[in-house]
Coordinates of C-alpha atoms in Angstrom, one line a residue:
Chain A
X1220 CA 115.4 100.6 64.2
X1221 CA 118.5 102.4 65.1
X1222 CA 117.8 102.7 68.6
X1223 CA 117.6 100.1 71.5
X1224 CA 114.3 100.1 73.6
X1225 CA 113.9 99.0 77.2
X1226 CA 110.5 98.0 78.0
X1227 CA 109.4 99.4 81.4
X1228 CA 105.8 99.0 82.7
X1229 CA 104.6 96.3 80.4
X1230 CA 106.4 93.7 82.5
X1231 CA 103.7 93.7 84.9
X1232 CA 101.7 92.2 81.9
X1233 CA 103.4 89.2 81.4
X1234 CA 101.0 86.8 82.7
X1235 CA 102.5 83.3 83.1
X1236 CA 104.6 82.4 86.2
X1237 CA 106.5 79.4 85.1
X1238 CA 109.8 79.0 86.7
X1239 CA 111.4 78.8 83.4
X1240 CA 109.4 80.4 80.4
X1241 CA 107.9 78.0 77.8
X1242 CA 108.3 79.1 74.0
X1243 CA 105.2 80.4 72.7
X1244 CA 103.2 78.3 70.2
X1245 CA 102.2 80.3 66.9
X1246 CA 98.6 80.2 67.7
X1247 CA 98.9 81.3 71.0
X1248 CA 97.8 85.0 72.0
X1249 CA 101.1 86.9 71.9
X1250 CA 102.9 88.0 75.0
X1251 CA 102.9 92.0 75.7
X1252 CA 106.5 91.9 74.8
X1253 CA 105.6 90.3 71.4
X1254 CA 103.0 92.8 70.8
X1255 CA 105.4 95.8 71.9
X1256 CA 107.7 94.5 69.4
X1257 CA 105.4 94.6 66.7
X1258 CA 104.2 97.9 67.3
X1259 CA 104.7 100.7 64.7
X1260 CA 106.7 104.0 65.8
X1261 CA 103.7 106.3 65.2
X1262 CA 101.9 104.4 68.0
X1263 CA 104.0 105.9 70.6
X1264 CA 103.8 109.3 71.8
X1265 CA 106.8 111.5 73.2
X1266 CA 105.5 113.2 76.3
X1267 CA 105.6 117.0 76.1
X1268 CA 108.8 118.1 78.2
X1269 CA 106.7 120.9 79.9
X1270 CA 104.4 118.2 81.5
X1271 CA 107.2 115.9 82.8
X1272 CA 108.6 116.1 86.3
X1273 CA 111.6 114.6 87.2
X1274 CA 112.4 114.1 90.9
X1275 CA 115.7 113.0 92.2
X1276 CA 115.9 110.7 95.1
X1277 CA 119.6 109.6 96.1
X1278 CA 118.3 106.0 94.9
X1279 CA 117.4 107.3 91.3
X1280 CA 114.8 109.4 89.3
X1281 CA 111.1 109.2 89.4
X1282 CA 109.5 110.7 86.4
X1283 CA 106.1 111.8 86.4
X1284 CA 103.7 113.1 83.7
X1285 CA 101.1 115.8 84.2
X1286 CA 97.8 116.2 82.5
X1287 CA 96.9 119.7 82.4
X1288 CA 93.7 118.9 80.7
X1289 CA 92.3 117.6 83.8
X1290 CA 93.8 119.9 86.6
X1291 CA 95.1 122.9 84.9
X1292 CA 95.2 125.1 88.1
X1293 CA 96.8 122.4 90.0
X1294 CA 99.4 121.3 87.2
X1295 CA 100.3 125.3 87.0
X1296 CA 100.8 125.6 90.8
X1297 CA 103.0 122.6 90.9
X1298 CA 105.0 123.9 88.1
X1299 CA 105.3 127.2 89.7
X1300 CA 106.4 125.5 92.9
X1301 CA 109.1 123.4 91.3
X1302 CA 110.2 126.3 89.2
X1303 CA 110.9 128.4 92.5
X1304 CA 112.5 125.5 93.9
X1305 CA 110.0 124.9 96.5
X1306 CA 110.7 120.7 96.6
X1307 CA 114.4 120.8 96.6
X1308 CA 115.0 119.6 100.1
X1309 CA 111.7 118.7 101.0
X1310 CA 111.1 115.1 101.8
X1311 CA 109.0 112.1 101.6
X1312 CA 107.3 112.0 104.9
X1313 CA 104.8 109.3 104.5
X1314 CA 104.8 105.5 103.2
X1315 CA 101.8 103.5 104.0
X1316 CA 102.1 100.0 102.8
X1317 CA 99.4 99.1 100.1
X1318 CA 98.3 102.9 99.8
X1319 CA 100.6 105.7 99.3
X1320 CA 103.9 107.5 99.3
X1321 CA 103.5 111.1 100.1
X1322 CA 105.9 114.1 100.1
X1323 CA 105.5 117.4 101.9
X1324 CA 107.3 120.1 103.8
X1325 CA 108.6 118.3 106.7
X1326 CA 107.7 121.2 108.9
X1327 CA 104.0 120.7 108.1
X1328 CA 104.0 117.2 109.7
X1329 CA 103.7 115.9 113.3
X1330 CA 107.1 116.4 114.7
X1331 CA 108.0 119.4 112.5
X1332 CA 108.4 122.8 113.4
X1333 CA 105.7 124.8 112.2
X1334 CA 107.7 128.2 112.4
X1335 CA 110.1 126.7 109.8
X1336 CA 107.3 126.3 106.8
X1337 CA 108.5 127.0 103.6
X1338 CA 107.3 129.7 101.7
X1339 CA 105.0 129.1 98.7
X1340 CA 106.4 132.0 96.9
X1341 CA 104.3 133.1 94.0
X1342 CA 102.2 129.9 94.0
X1343 CA 98.7 129.8 95.5
X1344 CA 98.0 128.5 98.7
X1345 CA 94.6 127.4 97.9
X1346 CA 92.9 126.3 94.8
X1347 CA 89.3 125.4 93.6
X1348 CA 89.3 121.6 93.7
X1349 CA 89.6 119.8 90.3
X1350 CA 88.2 116.3 91.4
X1351 CA 86.2 116.2 88.1
X1352 CA 85.8 118.2 84.8
X1353 CA 83.3 118.4 82.2
X1354 CA 83.1 115.8 79.4
X1355 CA 84.6 117.7 76.4
X1356 CA 84.6 116.7 72.5
X1357 CA 88.5 117.6 72.7
X1358 CA 89.1 114.9 75.3
X1359 CA 89.9 111.7 73.7
X1360 CA 88.1 108.6 75.2
X1361 CA 89.1 105.0 74.8
X1362 CA 86.2 103.0 76.6
X1363 CA 86.8 99.8 78.3
X1364 CA 83.4 97.8 77.8
X1365 CA 83.9 95.4 80.8
X1366 CA 82.3 97.4 83.6
X1367 CA 83.7 98.8 87.0
X1368 CA 82.8 98.8 90.6
X1369 CA 82.9 102.6 91.1
X1370 CA 82.1 104.6 88.0
X1371 CA 79.3 104.4 85.2
X1372 CA 82.1 104.4 82.5
X1373 CA 85.8 103.8 82.6
X1374 CA 88.5 104.0 79.8
X1375 CA 91.6 106.2 78.8
X1376 CA 92.0 109.6 78.2
X1377 CA 95.1 111.1 77.1
X1378 CA 96.8 107.9 77.8
X1379 CA 95.7 108.3 81.5
X1380 CA 93.0 105.8 83.1
X1381 CA 90.0 107.6 83.7
X1382 CA 86.3 107.5 84.2
X1383 CA 83.1 109.2 83.3
X1384 CA 79.7 109.8 84.2
X1385 CA 77.7 110.9 81.1
X1386 CA 74.5 111.8 82.9
X1387 CA 76.2 114.3 85.3
X1388 CA 78.8 115.5 82.2
X1389 CA 81.6 114.7 84.2
X1390 CA 85.1 112.7 83.9
X1391 CA 88.0 112.3 86.1
X1392 CA 91.3 110.6 86.1
X1393 CA 91.0 107.7 88.4
X1394 CA 93.5 106.2 91.4
X1395 CA 95.4 103.3 90.0
X1396 CA 99.0 102.1 90.8
X1397 CA 101.1 105.0 90.2
X1398 CA 98.7 107.9 90.3
X1399 CA 100.0 111.0 91.2
X1400 CA 97.6 113.3 93.1
X1401 CA 97.3 116.2 95.5
X1402 CA 97.2 115.8 99.2
X1403 CA 94.8 118.1 101.1
X1404 CA 93.3 118.9 104.5
X1405 CA 89.5 119.0 105.1
X1406 CA 88.8 122.0 103.1
X1407 CA 88.1 121.0 99.5
X1408 CA 90.2 124.0 98.3
X1409 CA 93.3 123.4 100.9
X1410 CA 95.2 121.3 98.1
X1411 CA 97.9 123.2 96.2
X1412 CA 100.1 120.7 95.0
X1413 CA 103.0 121.4 97.7
X1414 CA 101.9 118.1 99.3
X1415 CA 101.5 115.3 96.5
X1416 CA 101.1 111.4 96.9
X1417 CA 101.4 108.5 94.5
X1418 CA 99.7 105.1 94.9
X1419 CA 101.8 102.3 95.8
X1420 CA 99.1 99.5 96.2
X1421 CA 95.7 98.3 95.4
X1422 CA 93.9 101.3 93.5
X1423 CA 92.1 103.2 96.1
X1424 CA 89.3 104.1 93.8
X1425 CA 87.3 105.4 96.9
X1426 CA 89.3 108.5 96.4
X1427 CA 88.1 109.3 93.1
X1428 CA 86.1 112.5 92.8
X1429 CA 87.5 113.4 96.3
X1430 CA 91.1 114.4 95.4
X1431 CA 92.7 116.2 92.4
X1432 CA 94.4 113.7 90.3
X1433 CA 97.2 115.4 88.4
X1434 CA 99.1 112.6 86.4
X1435 CA 100.9 109.5 87.0
X1436 CA 104.5 108.1 87.6
X1437 CA 106.0 106.8 84.2
X1438 CA 109.2 105.8 85.4
X1439 CA 111.0 105.0 88.4
X1440 CA 108.0 103.5 90.3
X1441 CA 110.2 100.9 92.1
X1442 CA 112.0 103.8 93.8
X1443 CA 108.9 104.6 95.7
X1444 CA 107.5 101.3 96.1
X1445 CA 110.4 99.8 97.8
X1446 CA 110.8 102.6 100.6
X1447 CA 110.6 101.6 103.9
X1448 CA 107.1 101.9 105.4
X1449 CA 106.6 104.3 107.9
X1450 CA 105.8 103.3 111.5
X1451 CA 103.9 106.2 112.6
X1452 CA 100.2 106.6 112.3
X1453 CA 98.8 106.4 108.8
X1454 CA 102.3 105.3 107.5
X1455 CA 103.8 108.8 108.4
X1456 CA 107.6 108.2 109.4
X1457 CA 107.8 108.4 113.2
X1458 CA 111.1 110.4 113.2
X1459 CA 112.2 113.2 111.0
X1460 CA 115.5 111.1 110.6
X1461 CA 113.5 108.5 108.9
X1462 CA 112.3 110.9 106.1
X1463 CA 113.6 110.4 102.7
X1464 CA 115.1 113.7 101.2
X1465 CA 114.1 114.7 97.8
X1466 CA 117.2 116.2 96.2
X1467 CA 115.4 118.2 93.6
X1468 CA 112.3 118.1 91.3
X1469 CA 112.4 119.7 87.9
X1470 CA 110.2 120.3 84.9
X1471 CA 112.0 118.2 82.0
X1472 CA 111.7 121.2 79.6
X1473 CA 114.1 123.3 82.0
X1474 CA 116.6 120.4 82.1
X1475 CA 119.5 120.4 79.2
X1476 CA 118.3 118.1 76.5
X1477 CA 120.6 115.5 77.4
X1478 CA 119.1 115.1 80.8
X1479 CA 115.9 114.8 80.0
X1480 CA 113.7 111.6 80.2
X1481 CA 114.1 109.7 76.9
X1482 CA 110.9 107.9 76.9
X1483 CA 107.7 107.2 74.9
X1484 CA 104.2 106.2 75.9
X1485 CA 102.0 103.9 74.1
X1486 CA 98.8 105.7 72.7
X1487 CA 95.9 104.0 74.2
X1488 CA 93.9 104.7 70.9
X1489 CA 96.5 102.6 69.0
X1490 CA 96.0 99.3 67.7
X1491 CA 98.8 97.8 69.7
X1492 CA 97.2 98.9 72.9
X1493 CA 93.9 97.4 71.9
X1494 CA 95.6 94.2 71.2
X1495 CA 97.3 94.3 74.7
X1496 CA 93.7 94.8 76.3
X1497 CA 92.4 92.0 74.1
X1498 CA 95.2 89.9 75.3
X1499 CA 94.6 90.5 79.0
X1500 CA 90.6 89.9 78.5
X1501 CA 90.6 86.9 76.3
X1502 CA 94.3 85.2 76.6
X1503 CA 94.7 81.8 74.9
X1504 CA 97.7 80.0 75.5
X1505 CA 99.1 76.9 77.1
X1506 CA 98.9 78.3 80.5
X1507 CA 95.7 79.9 80.9
X1508 CA 92.8 77.5 82.0
X1509 CA 90.4 80.1 81.8
X1510 CA 90.6 83.6 80.3
X1511 CA 89.2 86.1 82.3
X1512 CA 87.2 87.6 79.7
X1513 CA 87.2 91.1 81.3
X1514 CA 89.8 93.7 82.2
X1515 CA 89.8 96.3 85.2
X1516 CA 90.8 99.8 84.3
X1517 CA 93.4 99.4 86.8
X1518 CA 94.8 96.1 85.5
X1519 CA 96.4 97.2 82.5
X1520 CA 99.1 99.9 83.0
X1521 CA 99.9 101.8 79.8
X1522 CA 103.1 100.8 78.5
X1523 CA 106.2 103.3 78.5
X1524 CA 109.7 102.5 76.9
X1525 CA 112.9 104.1 77.5
X1526 CA 114.3 105.1 74.0
X1527 CA 117.9 105.5 74.2
X1528 CA 120.3 106.2 71.2
X1529 CA 122.8 103.3 70.8
Chain B
X270 CA 91.4 94.6 128.1
X271 CA 94.5 93.3 129.9
X272 CA 96.7 93.4 126.6
X273 CA 98.0 95.7 124.2
X274 CA 96.9 95.6 120.7
X275 CA 98.7 96.8 117.8
X276 CA 96.7 97.1 114.6
X277 CA 98.3 96.0 111.3
X278 CA 96.5 95.9 108.4
X279 CA 93.6 98.5 109.1
X280 CA 95.8 101.4 108.5
X281 CA 95.6 101.0 105.0
X282 CA 92.0 102.1 105.5
X283 CA 92.5 105.3 106.9
X284 CA 91.1 107.3 104.2
X285 CA 92.3 111.1 104.8
X286 CA 95.4 112.5 103.6
X287 CA 95.8 115.3 106.1
X288 CA 99.2 116.6 107.0
X289 CA 97.7 116.9 110.3
X290 CA 94.7 114.7 111.2
X291 CA 91.8 116.6 112.2
X292 CA 89.9 115.6 115.3
X293 CA 86.8 113.8 114.2
X294 CA 83.4 115.2 114.8
X295 CA 81.0 113.1 116.8
X296 CA 78.4 112.5 113.8
X297 CA 81.2 111.6 111.3
X298 CA 81.6 108.2 110.1
X299 CA 83.7 106.4 112.5
X300 CA 87.4 105.7 111.3
X301 CA 88.5 102.1 111.0
X302 CA 90.9 102.8 114.4
X303 CA 87.7 103.9 116.3
X304 CA 85.6 100.8 114.7
X305 CA 88.3 98.4 115.9
X306 CA 88.7 100.0 119.2
X307 CA 84.8 99.3 119.7
X308 CA 85.1 95.9 118.6
X309 CA 84.4 93.2 120.9
X310 CA 86.8 90.3 121.7
X311 CA 84.5 87.5 120.1
X312 CA 84.5 89.2 117.0
X313 CA 88.2 88.1 116.6
X314 CA 89.4 84.8 115.5
X315 CA 92.7 83.4 116.6
X316 CA 93.9 81.5 113.6
X317 CA 94.8 77.7 114.0
X318 CA 98.6 77.3 114.2
X319 CA 98.3 74.2 111.9
X320 CA 97.2 76.6 109.4
X321 CA 99.9 79.5 109.7
X322 CA 103.4 79.7 108.0
X323 CA 106.2 81.6 109.6
X324 CA 108.8 82.5 107.0
X325 CA 111.9 84.2 108.4
X326 CA 113.8 86.5 106.1
X327 CA 117.0 88.3 107.5
X328 CA 114.7 91.4 107.6
X329 CA 111.9 89.9 109.5
X330 CA 109.0 87.3 109.7
X331 CA 106.3 86.9 107.3
X332 CA 103.2 85.3 108.5
X333 CA 100.9 83.4 106.2
X334 CA 97.5 81.9 106.9
X335 CA 96.5 79.0 104.5
X336 CA 93.0 77.7 104.0
X337 CA 92.7 74.1 103.8
X338 CA 89.0 74.3 102.7
X339 CA 89.9 75.7 99.5
X340 CA 93.0 73.9 98.6
X341 CA 93.4 70.7 100.9
X342 CA 96.0 68.9 98.6
X343 CA 98.1 72.0 98.2
X344 CA 97.9 73.1 101.8
X345 CA 98.9 69.4 102.6
X346 CA 101.7 69.3 100.2
X347 CA 103.2 72.8 101.5
X348 CA 103.2 71.5 105.1
X349 CA 104.8 68.3 104.2
X350 CA 107.5 70.3 102.4
X351 CA 108.0 72.8 105.3
X352 CA 108.2 70.0 107.8
X353 CA 110.7 68.3 105.6
X354 CA 112.6 71.2 105.7
X355 CA 112.5 71.9 101.9
X356 CA 112.3 75.8 102.2
X357 CA 115.1 76.3 104.5
X358 CA 117.6 77.8 102.4
X359 CA 115.6 78.4 99.5
X360 CA 115.2 81.9 98.1
X361 CA 113.0 84.7 96.8
X362 CA 114.1 84.6 93.1
X363 CA 111.6 87.1 91.5
X364 CA 110.2 90.4 92.7
X365 CA 108.2 92.0 89.9
X366 CA 106.9 95.4 90.6
X367 CA 103.1 96.1 90.9
X368 CA 102.7 92.2 90.4
X369 CA 104.3 89.5 92.8
X370 CA 107.2 88.2 95.1
X371 CA 107.9 84.5 94.4
X372 CA 110.2 82.0 95.8
X373 CA 111.6 78.7 94.4
X374 CA 114.7 76.6 94.7
X375 CA 117.2 78.6 92.9
X376 CA 118.4 75.6 90.8
X377 CA 114.8 75.7 89.2
X378 CA 115.2 79.0 87.7
X379 CA 117.2 80.5 84.8
X380 CA 120.8 80.7 86.0
X381 CA 120.5 78.0 88.5
X382 CA 122.2 74.6 88.4
X383 CA 119.5 72.0 87.3
X384 CA 121.9 69.0 88.6
X385 CA 121.4 70.8 91.8
X386 CA 117.5 70.5 92.5
X387 CA 116.3 70.0 95.9
X388 CA 114.4 66.8 96.5
X389 CA 110.8 66.9 97.1
X390 CA 111.1 64.4 99.7
X391 CA 107.6 62.9 100.4
X392 CA 105.7 65.7 99.2
X393 CA 103.9 65.2 95.6
X394 CA 105.6 66.5 92.5
X395 CA 102.1 67.0 90.7
X396 CA 98.8 67.8 92.0
X397 CA 95.2 68.1 90.6
X398 CA 94.7 71.8 90.2
X399 CA 92.5 73.5 93.1
X400 CA 91.5 76.6 91.0
X401 CA 88.1 76.6 92.2
X402 CA 85.7 74.3 94.4
X403 CA 82.3 73.5 94.9
X404 CA 80.2 75.8 96.8
X405 CA 79.1 74.1 100.2
X406 CA 76.7 75.0 103.0
X407 CA 79.8 74.5 105.3
X408 CA 81.7 77.5 103.7
X409 CA 80.5 80.9 105.2
X410 CA 79.6 83.4 102.8
X411 CA 79.8 87.2 103.6
X412 CA 78.6 88.7 100.3
X413 CA 79.5 92.3 99.0
X414 CA 76.6 93.7 97.4
X415 CA 78.4 96.4 95.0
X416 CA 79.5 94.1 92.0
X417 CA 82.8 93.0 90.5
X418 CA 84.3 93.3 87.1
X419 CA 85.5 89.6 86.9
X420 CA 83.0 87.3 89.0
X421 CA 79.2 87.0 89.3
X422 CA 79.4 87.4 93.0
X423 CA 82.2 88.5 95.3
X424 CA 82.6 88.3 99.2
X425 CA 84.6 86.9 102.2
X426 CA 84.8 83.1 103.1
X427 CA 86.6 82.0 106.3
X428 CA 87.8 85.6 106.2
X429 CA 89.6 85.4 103.0
X430 CA 88.4 87.5 99.9
X431 CA 86.7 85.2 97.5
X432 CA 84.2 84.9 94.5
X433 CA 81.4 82.7 93.5
X434 CA 79.7 81.7 90.4
X435 CA 76.5 80.1 91.8
X436 CA 75.3 79.0 88.2
X437 CA 78.3 76.8 87.8
X438 CA 78.4 75.7 91.4
X439 CA 82.1 77.1 91.9
X440 CA 83.8 79.3 94.2
X441 CA 87.4 80.4 94.8
X442 CA 89.7 82.6 96.6
X443 CA 90.6 85.8 94.7
X444 CA 93.9 87.6 94.1
X445 CA 94.2 90.6 96.1
X446 CA 97.3 92.5 97.7
X447 CA 98.7 89.8 100.1
X448 CA 97.3 86.7 98.3
X449 CA 99.5 83.7 98.6
X450 CA 99.3 81.2 95.6
X451 CA 101.1 78.3 93.9
X452 CA 103.3 78.8 90.9
X453 CA 103.3 76.3 88.2
X454 CA 104.3 75.6 84.8
X455 CA 101.9 75.2 81.7
X456 CA 100.5 71.8 82.7
X457 CA 97.7 72.4 85.2
X458 CA 98.8 69.9 87.6
X459 CA 102.5 71.0 87.7
X460 CA 102.1 73.1 90.7
X461 CA 103.1 71.5 94.2
X462 CA 103.6 74.3 96.4
X463 CA 107.4 74.3 96.1
X464 CA 107.2 77.6 94.3
X465 CA 104.7 80.2 95.8
X466 CA 104.2 83.7 95.1
X467 CA 102.5 86.8 97.0
X468 CA 100.8 89.6 95.3
X469 CA 102.5 92.9 96.1
X470 CA 100.4 95.4 93.7
X471 CA 97.1 96.0 91.9
X472 CA 95.0 92.6 92.2
X473 CA 96.0 90.6 89.2
X474 CA 92.5 89.1 89.1
X475 CA 93.2 87.7 85.8
X476 CA 94.8 85.0 87.6
X477 CA 91.6 83.8 89.3
X478 CA 90.6 80.3 88.4
X479 CA 93.8 79.9 86.6
X480 CA 96.1 79.3 89.7
X481 CA 95.5 77.5 93.0
X482 CA 95.3 80.2 95.8
X483 CA 96.3 78.9 99.4
X484 CA 95.8 81.8 101.6
X485 CA 97.2 85.2 102.1
X486 CA 99.8 87.1 104.3
X487 CA 98.4 88.3 107.7
X488 CA 101.6 89.9 109.1
X489 CA 105.1 91.2 107.5
X490 CA 103.7 92.1 104.1
X491 CA 106.1 95.3 104.1
X492 CA 109.0 92.6 104.2
X493 CA 108.2 91.4 100.9
X494 CA 106.7 94.5 99.3
X495 CA 110.0 96.6 100.0
X496 CA 112.4 94.0 98.5
X497 CA 114.3 95.2 95.6
X498 CA 112.7 94.7 92.2
X499 CA 114.4 92.0 90.0
X500 CA 115.8 93.5 86.8
X501 CA 115.5 90.1 84.8
X502 CA 112.7 89.2 82.7
X503 CA 109.4 89.3 84.5
X504 CA 111.1 90.5 87.4
X505 CA 113.3 87.6 88.0
X506 CA 116.7 88.5 89.8
X507 CA 119.3 88.9 87.0
X508 CA 122.0 87.1 89.1
X509 CA 121.8 84.5 91.9
X510 CA 123.7 87.0 94.3
X511 CA 120.7 89.3 94.1
X512 CA 118.2 86.6 95.3
X513 CA 116.8 87.0 99.0
X514 CA 117.5 84.0 101.2
X515 CA 114.7 82.4 103.2
X516 CA 116.2 81.3 106.4
X517 CA 113.4 79.0 107.1
X518 CA 109.7 78.3 107.1
X519 CA 107.8 76.8 110.0
X520 CA 104.2 75.6 110.8
X521 CA 103.3 77.8 113.9
X522 CA 102.1 74.8 115.6
X523 CA 105.7 73.4 115.6
X524 CA 107.1 76.4 117.1
X525 CA 107.6 76.8 120.7
X526 CA 104.5 78.6 121.9
X527 CA 106.5 81.9 122.8
X528 CA 107.5 81.9 119.3
X529 CA 104.3 81.6 117.8
X530 CA 102.6 84.6 115.9
X531 CA 100.4 86.3 118.6
X532 CA 97.7 87.5 116.3
X533 CA 93.8 87.8 115.6
X534 CA 91.9 88.1 112.7
X535 CA 88.6 90.0 112.7
X536 CA 85.9 87.7 111.6
X537 CA 84.4 89.1 108.6
X538 CA 80.9 88.0 109.4
X539 CA 81.1 90.3 112.5
X540 CA 79.2 93.6 112.9
X541 CA 82.5 95.4 113.3
X542 CA 83.8 94.2 109.9
X543 CA 80.2 95.2 108.3
X544 CA 80.7 98.6 109.8
X545 CA 84.3 98.9 108.3
X546 CA 82.7 98.0 105.1
X547 CA 79.9 100.5 105.5
X548 CA 82.5 103.2 106.4
X549 CA 84.5 102.4 103.1
X550 CA 81.3 102.4 101.2
X551 CA 79.6 105.7 102.5
X552 CA 82.0 107.6 104.3
X553 CA 80.6 111.0 105.7
X554 CA 82.9 113.5 107.4
X555 CA 84.7 116.6 106.9
X556 CA 87.0 115.2 104.4
X557 CA 84.9 113.1 101.9
X558 CA 83.3 115.4 99.1
X559 CA 81.5 112.4 97.7
X560 CA 81.4 108.9 99.3
X561 CA 82.1 106.2 96.7
X562 CA 79.0 104.3 97.5
X563 CA 80.6 101.0 96.4
X564 CA 83.7 98.9 97.7
X565 CA 85.7 96.8 95.7
X566 CA 86.6 93.1 97.1
X567 CA 90.2 93.7 97.2
X568 CA 89.8 97.4 98.6
X569 CA 89.2 96.4 102.3
X570 CA 92.0 94.2 103.7
X571 CA 90.7 91.8 106.6
X572 CA 92.2 93.5 109.7
X573 CA 94.8 91.5 111.5
X574 CA 96.0 92.6 115.0
X575 CA 99.1 91.5 117.1
X576 CA 98.1 90.6 120.6
X577 CA 100.9 90.9 123.1
X578 CA 100.6 90.4 126.7
X579 CA 101.9 93.6 128.2

């Protein structure tokens, strides 16, 4: 292939912890790196730049993929806010260890000046919750057969981790590491996308079906996960000066093509992804004493690669 | 009570995400903060200073509790290494996002000088694996009734998250956020405690029963979780200069009493901990649309409080 690839998320799947990696034997379960190296170009999907957000922090960019099939109203409202420059100059106001990074209008949080609230412009101030949606034949479903503590069924839809309750005819995106969702106040329609959070710890699955998930971070998670933890209650930064400024957020489609994220996402209905799941479930190599036999929905991040021309 | 308390881990359990916290109504499920405020002194356990390690980084201390009931040989070997100053001047050599922070002799990793390996002193170089142990009547067991993807039973033992397979008469500590365990090479007896790792992301439960878990971080997780991610393969720091020096590690019992961690751990067999589990499982308040009804073993960190005299 006439391009270089840099593998991003799949490093988290390299299971061994040797100080110096041993060379694999031929009959061993292949590593994720090996499996990805053997993948075919058509197993990768280039995300629609209309569904990609690029957030710039001074430390680097964070790229998020939105899923309008699961939260059409919220995705649309966020894009309105982005295009009307609502987020340019807002800040990360909360970083709670093992939980979430959250950004919001600094005037909306404790210590802010409520008289300086930003205008939502032409975006909606309230929206019907999109905590779940109906199951539809148009939605792909790659079921994980290993069970789940919280949901009747789990799997992948449109390459996002998700769950289903066939009896209730409901499906929803789940909270895993990197999940992007809508903060809100008590009223269920009080979220509008101006306040967003990303999971940076153990998957808080209790939030499933209680908040509107709109997508996930596909590049730059480390920029968020390494931020200093807030010392106020619930991880809010205690002082406005501690807040982390967001330089701007853009829809990738609005950027010059040279500035768009150049990434591909492994299709979860591909043979390579199935092999990765199988390797996580029943790994056989010199390291593993006891393959787990199962895999949790949040234990296998969907691989993303940065595809740059040489 | 004639002391001030600072609550550490439980903040991760505050479930709401309101920009400005609403005042709770009296019939609402109490918050974790409220539940802990109502706890009784005898529900808290002061960890044995013989089982506490204090690691000093330039950014601050990290306190770990060891559990000799589950890994007696490894805990003993680590304490020998600590007391013979093996770790003073070693470094954090690996930080892989959503996975682990790992420390080791820099000479033992790629780019190190294998001729400069530290001596293990009187510690053992190899140890029989302690991946699991037999179930014993002497081990407390607070079972979680909500199921698990990986193990027949999960619960808490000696206030650590754990699992059991009664049919095989086996029990083991599980990999959750903050779990401390022994790195090794392919041979199952190749871990000796000189190379340790701490989980900083989604619980890598696939490692259960494949590595020896020795305890967990009880204070200072943020010092580890915010470290820059390594840019080498598997999150190893690409250059020795990127490594994060460990100033020293001490057994708390060896420190002057004024320097010992002044912490207490909530007993998992206490009524307050049961109320916290119940609140995570069936939360009823103005925020929650749909209580999850279940709780995952890694979703409820065991509360720790810093108890300082005023």
